[in-house]
Tab-separated table of C-alpha atoms in Angstrom:
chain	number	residue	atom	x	y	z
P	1	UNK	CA	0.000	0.000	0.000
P	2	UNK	CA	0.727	3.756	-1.069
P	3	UNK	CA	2.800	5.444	2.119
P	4	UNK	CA	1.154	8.850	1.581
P	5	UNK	CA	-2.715	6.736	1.411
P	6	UNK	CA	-1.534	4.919	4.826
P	7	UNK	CA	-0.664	8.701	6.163
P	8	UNK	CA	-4.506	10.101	5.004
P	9	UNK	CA	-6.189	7.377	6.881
P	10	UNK	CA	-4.235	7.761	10.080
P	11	UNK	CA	-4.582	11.262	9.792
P	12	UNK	CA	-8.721	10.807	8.658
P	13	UNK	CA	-8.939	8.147	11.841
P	14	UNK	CA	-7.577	10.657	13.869
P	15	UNK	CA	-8.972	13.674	13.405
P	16	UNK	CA	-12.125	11.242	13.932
P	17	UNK	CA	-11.308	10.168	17.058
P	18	UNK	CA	-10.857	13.914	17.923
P	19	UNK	CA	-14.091	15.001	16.778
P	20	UNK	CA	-15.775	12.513	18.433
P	21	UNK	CA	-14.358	12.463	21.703
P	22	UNK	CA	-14.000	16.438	22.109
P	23	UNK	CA	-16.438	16.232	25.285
P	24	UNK	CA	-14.538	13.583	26.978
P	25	UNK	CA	-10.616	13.755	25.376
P	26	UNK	CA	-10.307	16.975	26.934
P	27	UNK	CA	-11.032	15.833	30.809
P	28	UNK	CA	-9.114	12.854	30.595
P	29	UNK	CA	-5.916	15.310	29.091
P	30	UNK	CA	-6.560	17.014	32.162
P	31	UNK	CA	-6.966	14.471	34.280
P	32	UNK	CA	-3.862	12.622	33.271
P	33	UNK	CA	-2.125	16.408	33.460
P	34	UNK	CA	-3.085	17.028	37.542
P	35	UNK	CA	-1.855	13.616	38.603
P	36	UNK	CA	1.705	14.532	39.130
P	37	UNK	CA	0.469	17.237	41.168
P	38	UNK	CA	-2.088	15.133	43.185
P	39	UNK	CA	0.701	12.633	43.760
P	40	UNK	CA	2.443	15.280	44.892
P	41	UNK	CA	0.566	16.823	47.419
P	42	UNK	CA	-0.434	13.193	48.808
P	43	UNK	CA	3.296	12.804	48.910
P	44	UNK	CA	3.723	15.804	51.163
P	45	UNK	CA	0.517	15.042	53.187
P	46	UNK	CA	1.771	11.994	54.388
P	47	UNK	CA	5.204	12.799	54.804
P	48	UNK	CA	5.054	16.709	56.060
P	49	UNK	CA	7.527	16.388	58.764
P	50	UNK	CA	10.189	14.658	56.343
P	51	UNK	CA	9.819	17.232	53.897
P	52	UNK	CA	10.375	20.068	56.283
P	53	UNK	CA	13.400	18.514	58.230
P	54	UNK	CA	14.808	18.189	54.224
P	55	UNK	CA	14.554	21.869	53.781
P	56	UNK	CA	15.586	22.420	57.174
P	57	UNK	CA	18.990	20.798	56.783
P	58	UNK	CA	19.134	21.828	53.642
P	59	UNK	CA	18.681	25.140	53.670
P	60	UNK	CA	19.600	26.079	57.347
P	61	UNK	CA	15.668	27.567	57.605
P	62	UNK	CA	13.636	27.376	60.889
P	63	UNK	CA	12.194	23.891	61.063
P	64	UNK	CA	8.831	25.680	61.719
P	65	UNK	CA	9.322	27.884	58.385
P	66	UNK	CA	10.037	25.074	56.552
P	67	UNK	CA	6.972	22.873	58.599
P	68	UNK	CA	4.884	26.002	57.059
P	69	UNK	CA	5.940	26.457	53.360
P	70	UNK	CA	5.227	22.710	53.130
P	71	UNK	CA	2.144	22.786	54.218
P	72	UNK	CA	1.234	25.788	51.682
P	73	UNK	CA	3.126	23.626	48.529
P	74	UNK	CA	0.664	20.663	49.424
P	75	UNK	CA	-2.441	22.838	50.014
P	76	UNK	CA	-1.575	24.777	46.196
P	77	UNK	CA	-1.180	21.330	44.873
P	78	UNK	CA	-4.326	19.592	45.902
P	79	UNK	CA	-6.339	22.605	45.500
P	80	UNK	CA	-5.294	23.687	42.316
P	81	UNK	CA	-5.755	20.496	40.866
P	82	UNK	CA	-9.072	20.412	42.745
P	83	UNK	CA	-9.758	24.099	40.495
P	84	UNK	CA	-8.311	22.738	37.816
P	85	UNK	CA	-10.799	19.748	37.332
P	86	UNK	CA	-13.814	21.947	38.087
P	87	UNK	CA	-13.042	24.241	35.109
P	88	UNK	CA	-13.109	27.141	37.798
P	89	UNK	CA	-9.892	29.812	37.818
P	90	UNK	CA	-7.976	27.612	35.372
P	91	UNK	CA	-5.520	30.300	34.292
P	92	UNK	CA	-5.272	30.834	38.316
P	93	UNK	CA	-5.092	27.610	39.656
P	94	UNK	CA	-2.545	27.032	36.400
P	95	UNK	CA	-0.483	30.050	37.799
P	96	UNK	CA	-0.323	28.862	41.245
P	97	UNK	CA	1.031	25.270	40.607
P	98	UNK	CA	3.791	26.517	38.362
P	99	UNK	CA	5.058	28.747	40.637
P	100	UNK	CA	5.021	25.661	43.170
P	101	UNK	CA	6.953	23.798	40.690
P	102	UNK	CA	9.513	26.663	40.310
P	103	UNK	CA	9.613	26.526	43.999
P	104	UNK	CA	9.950	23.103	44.015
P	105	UNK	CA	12.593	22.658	41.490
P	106	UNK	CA	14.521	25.224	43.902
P	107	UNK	CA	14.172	23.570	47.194
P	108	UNK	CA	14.826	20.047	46.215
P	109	UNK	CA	17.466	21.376	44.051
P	110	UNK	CA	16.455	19.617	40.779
P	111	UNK	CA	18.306	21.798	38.391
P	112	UNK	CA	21.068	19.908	38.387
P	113	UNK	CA	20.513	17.449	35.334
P	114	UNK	CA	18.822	18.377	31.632
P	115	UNK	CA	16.569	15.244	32.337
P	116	UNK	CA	14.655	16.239	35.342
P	117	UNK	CA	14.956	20.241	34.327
P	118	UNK	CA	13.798	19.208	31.151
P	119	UNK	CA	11.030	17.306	32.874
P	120	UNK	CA	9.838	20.133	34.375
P	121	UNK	CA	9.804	22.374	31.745
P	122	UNK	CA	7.303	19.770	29.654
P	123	UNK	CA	5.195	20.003	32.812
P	124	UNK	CA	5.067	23.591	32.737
P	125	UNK	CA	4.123	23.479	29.196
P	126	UNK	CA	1.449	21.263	29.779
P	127	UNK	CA	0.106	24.023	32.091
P	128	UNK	CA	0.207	26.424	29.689
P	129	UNK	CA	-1.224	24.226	27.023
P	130	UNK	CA	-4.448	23.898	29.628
P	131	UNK	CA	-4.683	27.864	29.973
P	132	UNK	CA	-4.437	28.039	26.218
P	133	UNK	CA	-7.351	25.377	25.895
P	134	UNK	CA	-9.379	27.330	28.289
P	135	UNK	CA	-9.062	30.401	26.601
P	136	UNK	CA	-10.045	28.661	23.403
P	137	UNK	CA	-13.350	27.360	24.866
P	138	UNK	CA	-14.475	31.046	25.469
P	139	UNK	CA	-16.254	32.506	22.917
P	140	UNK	CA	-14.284	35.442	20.788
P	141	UNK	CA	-15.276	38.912	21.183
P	142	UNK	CA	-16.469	40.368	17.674
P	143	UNK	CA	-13.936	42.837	16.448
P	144	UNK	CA	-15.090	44.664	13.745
P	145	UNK	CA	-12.263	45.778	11.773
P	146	UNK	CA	-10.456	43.333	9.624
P	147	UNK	CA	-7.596	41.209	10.676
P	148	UNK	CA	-3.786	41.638	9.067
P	149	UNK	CA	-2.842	37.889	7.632
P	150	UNK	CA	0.003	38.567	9.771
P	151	UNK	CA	-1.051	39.065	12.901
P	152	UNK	CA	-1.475	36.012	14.947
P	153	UNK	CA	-3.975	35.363	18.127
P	154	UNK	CA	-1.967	35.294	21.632
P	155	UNK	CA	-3.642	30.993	21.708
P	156	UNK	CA	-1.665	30.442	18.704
P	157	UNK	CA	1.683	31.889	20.102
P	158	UNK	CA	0.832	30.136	23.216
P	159	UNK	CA	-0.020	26.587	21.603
P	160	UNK	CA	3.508	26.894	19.374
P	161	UNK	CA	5.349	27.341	22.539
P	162	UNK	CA	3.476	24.400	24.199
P	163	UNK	CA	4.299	21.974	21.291
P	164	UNK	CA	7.985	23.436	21.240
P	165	UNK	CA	8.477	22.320	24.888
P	166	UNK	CA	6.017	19.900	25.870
P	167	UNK	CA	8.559	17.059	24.172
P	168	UNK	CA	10.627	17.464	26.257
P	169	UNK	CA	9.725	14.860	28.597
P	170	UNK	CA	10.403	12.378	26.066
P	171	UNK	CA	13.832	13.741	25.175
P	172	UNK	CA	14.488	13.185	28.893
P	173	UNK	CA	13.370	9.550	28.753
P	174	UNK	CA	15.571	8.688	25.654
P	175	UNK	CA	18.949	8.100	25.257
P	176	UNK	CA	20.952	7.506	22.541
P	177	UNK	CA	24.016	5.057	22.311
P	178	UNK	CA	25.311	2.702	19.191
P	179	UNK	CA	22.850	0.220	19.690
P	180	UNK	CA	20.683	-0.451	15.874
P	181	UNK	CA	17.630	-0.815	18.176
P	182	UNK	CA	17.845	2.387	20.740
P	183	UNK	CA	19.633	4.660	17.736
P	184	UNK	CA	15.945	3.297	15.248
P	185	UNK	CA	13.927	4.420	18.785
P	186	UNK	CA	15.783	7.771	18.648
P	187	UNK	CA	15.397	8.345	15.093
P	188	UNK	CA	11.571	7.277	15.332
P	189	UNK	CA	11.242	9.472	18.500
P	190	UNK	CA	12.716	12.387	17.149
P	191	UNK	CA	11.430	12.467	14.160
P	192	UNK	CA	8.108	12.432	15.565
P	193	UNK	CA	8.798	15.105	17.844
P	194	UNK	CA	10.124	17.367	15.279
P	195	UNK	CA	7.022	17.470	13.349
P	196	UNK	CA	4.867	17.995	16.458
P	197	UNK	CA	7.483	20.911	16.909
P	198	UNK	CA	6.906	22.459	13.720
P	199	UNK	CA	3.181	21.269	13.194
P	200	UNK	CA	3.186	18.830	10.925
P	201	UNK	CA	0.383	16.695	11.093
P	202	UNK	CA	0.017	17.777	14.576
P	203	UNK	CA	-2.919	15.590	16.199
P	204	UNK	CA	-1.917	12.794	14.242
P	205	UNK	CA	1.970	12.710	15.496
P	206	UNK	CA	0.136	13.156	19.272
P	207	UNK	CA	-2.000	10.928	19.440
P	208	UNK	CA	0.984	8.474	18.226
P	209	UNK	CA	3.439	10.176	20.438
P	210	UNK	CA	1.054	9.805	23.578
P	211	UNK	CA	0.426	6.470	22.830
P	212	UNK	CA	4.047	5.339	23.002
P	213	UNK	CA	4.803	7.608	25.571
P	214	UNK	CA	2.119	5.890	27.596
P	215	UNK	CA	3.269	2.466	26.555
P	216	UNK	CA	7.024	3.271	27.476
P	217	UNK	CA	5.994	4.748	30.919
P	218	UNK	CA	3.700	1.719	31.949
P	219	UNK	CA	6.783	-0.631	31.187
P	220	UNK	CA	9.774	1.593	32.091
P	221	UNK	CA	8.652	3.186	35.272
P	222	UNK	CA	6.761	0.149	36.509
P	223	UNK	CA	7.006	1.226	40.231
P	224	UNK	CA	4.613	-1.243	41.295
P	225	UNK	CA	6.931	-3.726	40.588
P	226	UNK	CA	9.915	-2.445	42.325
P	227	UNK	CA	11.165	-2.265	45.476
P	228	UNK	CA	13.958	-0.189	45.447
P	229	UNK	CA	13.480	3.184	44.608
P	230	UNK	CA	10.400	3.313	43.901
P	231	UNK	CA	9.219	6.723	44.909
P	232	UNK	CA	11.565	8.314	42.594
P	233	UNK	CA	10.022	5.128	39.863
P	234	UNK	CA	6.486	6.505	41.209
P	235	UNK	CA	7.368	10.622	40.585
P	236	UNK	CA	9.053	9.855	36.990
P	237	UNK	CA	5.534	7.665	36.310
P	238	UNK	CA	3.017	10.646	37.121
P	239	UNK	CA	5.340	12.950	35.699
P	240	UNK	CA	5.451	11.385	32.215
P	241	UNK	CA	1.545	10.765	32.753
P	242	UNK	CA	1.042	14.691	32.902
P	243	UNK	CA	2.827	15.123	29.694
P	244	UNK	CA	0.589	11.961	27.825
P	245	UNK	CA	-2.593	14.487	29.363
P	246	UNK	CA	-0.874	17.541	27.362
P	247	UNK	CA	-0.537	15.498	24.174
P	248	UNK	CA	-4.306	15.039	24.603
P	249	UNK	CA	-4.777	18.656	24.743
P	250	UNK	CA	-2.799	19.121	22.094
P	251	UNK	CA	-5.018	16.828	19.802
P	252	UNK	CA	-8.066	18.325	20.937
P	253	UNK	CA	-6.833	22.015	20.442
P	254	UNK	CA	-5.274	21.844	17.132
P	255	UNK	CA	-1.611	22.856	16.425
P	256	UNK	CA	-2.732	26.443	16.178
P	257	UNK	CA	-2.114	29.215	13.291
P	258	UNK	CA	1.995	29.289	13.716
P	259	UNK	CA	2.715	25.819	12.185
P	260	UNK	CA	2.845	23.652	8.977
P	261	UNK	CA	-0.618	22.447	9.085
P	262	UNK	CA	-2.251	25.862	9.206
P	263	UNK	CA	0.024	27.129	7.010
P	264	UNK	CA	-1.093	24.333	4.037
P	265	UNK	CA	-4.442	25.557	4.152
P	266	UNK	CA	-3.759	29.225	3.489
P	267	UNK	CA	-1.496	28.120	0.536
């Protein structure tokens, strides 16, 4: 069979799929986004007073200081997830759990490595990506003079720098050595994420993208199965689960008017 006729039907099926399941696809991207955060502020809930000797010692800060700014990361996280599901103060609730990432990448010093500041950066993304879908479901405000071919909503500037960076959690999962099976998974992986960077058959290259990256997360970071390590298996499992809920987003909002797709229909 004809490559480019195999391409149209995946691309046909999908865009199917999409239509169809734009009620539900949407809370399940959202769903799957929040659950690094929920995990999160479980985490903390449970384990308050570890947390807070942590950034005690770690820091030097009063034990009850760090007792309190715990506290308020797990009560942002489990609230704003809380908002988040309930479609109430998205672009609020969005705002508040990045800036308890940003605090978090600080005080447990995770800016050491590309991988897990890379992570974090695709989670942030994903954030944005959920403002950016919110916006989208409110209706425009007529504006009656006309609009410069040039001139580009603030959603589509928004949705290119989502696709730009919300990859990056699978560049963080892959890496490459001489092997003829991981360098075909890096040439497979990349290529796919290059076209999802440019727009290139955008919700098709998701909907692949967040299938494998679902796939390779169920049998990578299997932290059921382990038994050393396996909060760190557990954090890397909802973390790549959040970025699987933005490539669901990203499907149901369209690559947006800065990218190849949108580009094709104007020509």
């Amino acid at each position: 069979m004809d490559v480019k006729v195999v391409v149209s039907r995946c691309e046909d099926y999908t865009e199917t799929v999409a239509r169809k399941t734009k009620k539900i696809l949407p809370t399940i991207g959202r769903l799957l986004l929040i659950s690094t955060f929920v995990e999160d502020g479980i985490r903390l809930l449970f384990n308050t007073a570890d947390h807070a000797s942590h950034f005690s010692e770690t820091w030097g800060m009063n034990y009850n200081f760090a007792y309190f700014l715990t506290i308020v990361m797990m009560f942002n996280l489990l609230c704003g997830s809380l908002l988040v599901m309930l479609r109430f103060k998205v672009t609020e609730s969005c705002a508040v759990l990045a800036t308890t990432i940003f605090f978090q990448v600080v005080l447990y010093q995770l800016y050491g490595t590309y991988h897990l500041l890379g992570r974090n950066i695709s989670i942030l993304a994903a954030l944005l990506l959920l403002v950016t879908e919110n916006m989208l479901q409110k209706p425009k405000k007529y504006d009656p003079l006309p609009k410069d071919e040039n001139d580009y909503d603030v959603t589509s500037v928004m949705l290119c720098c989502c696709r730009m960076f919300l990859n990056l959690m699978l560049c963080s999962m892959i890496h490459f050595d001489m092997s003829y099976r991981r360098l075909l998974l890096c040439v497979v992986s990349y290529a796919m994420m290059m076209a999802v960077w440019c727009g290139y058959k955008t919700r098709m290259i998701s909907f692949m993208l967040s299938a494998w990256l679902l796939a390779y997360n169920i049998f990578l970071n299997d932290f059921w199965n382990r038994a050393v390590n396996s909060h760190v298996i557990r954090y890397d499992f909802f973390q790549t689960l959040s970025a699987v809920g933005g490539l669901l987003l990203l499907i149901h909002t369209g690559p947006g008017e800065l990218s190849i797709d949108e580009l094709k229909k104007k020509w």
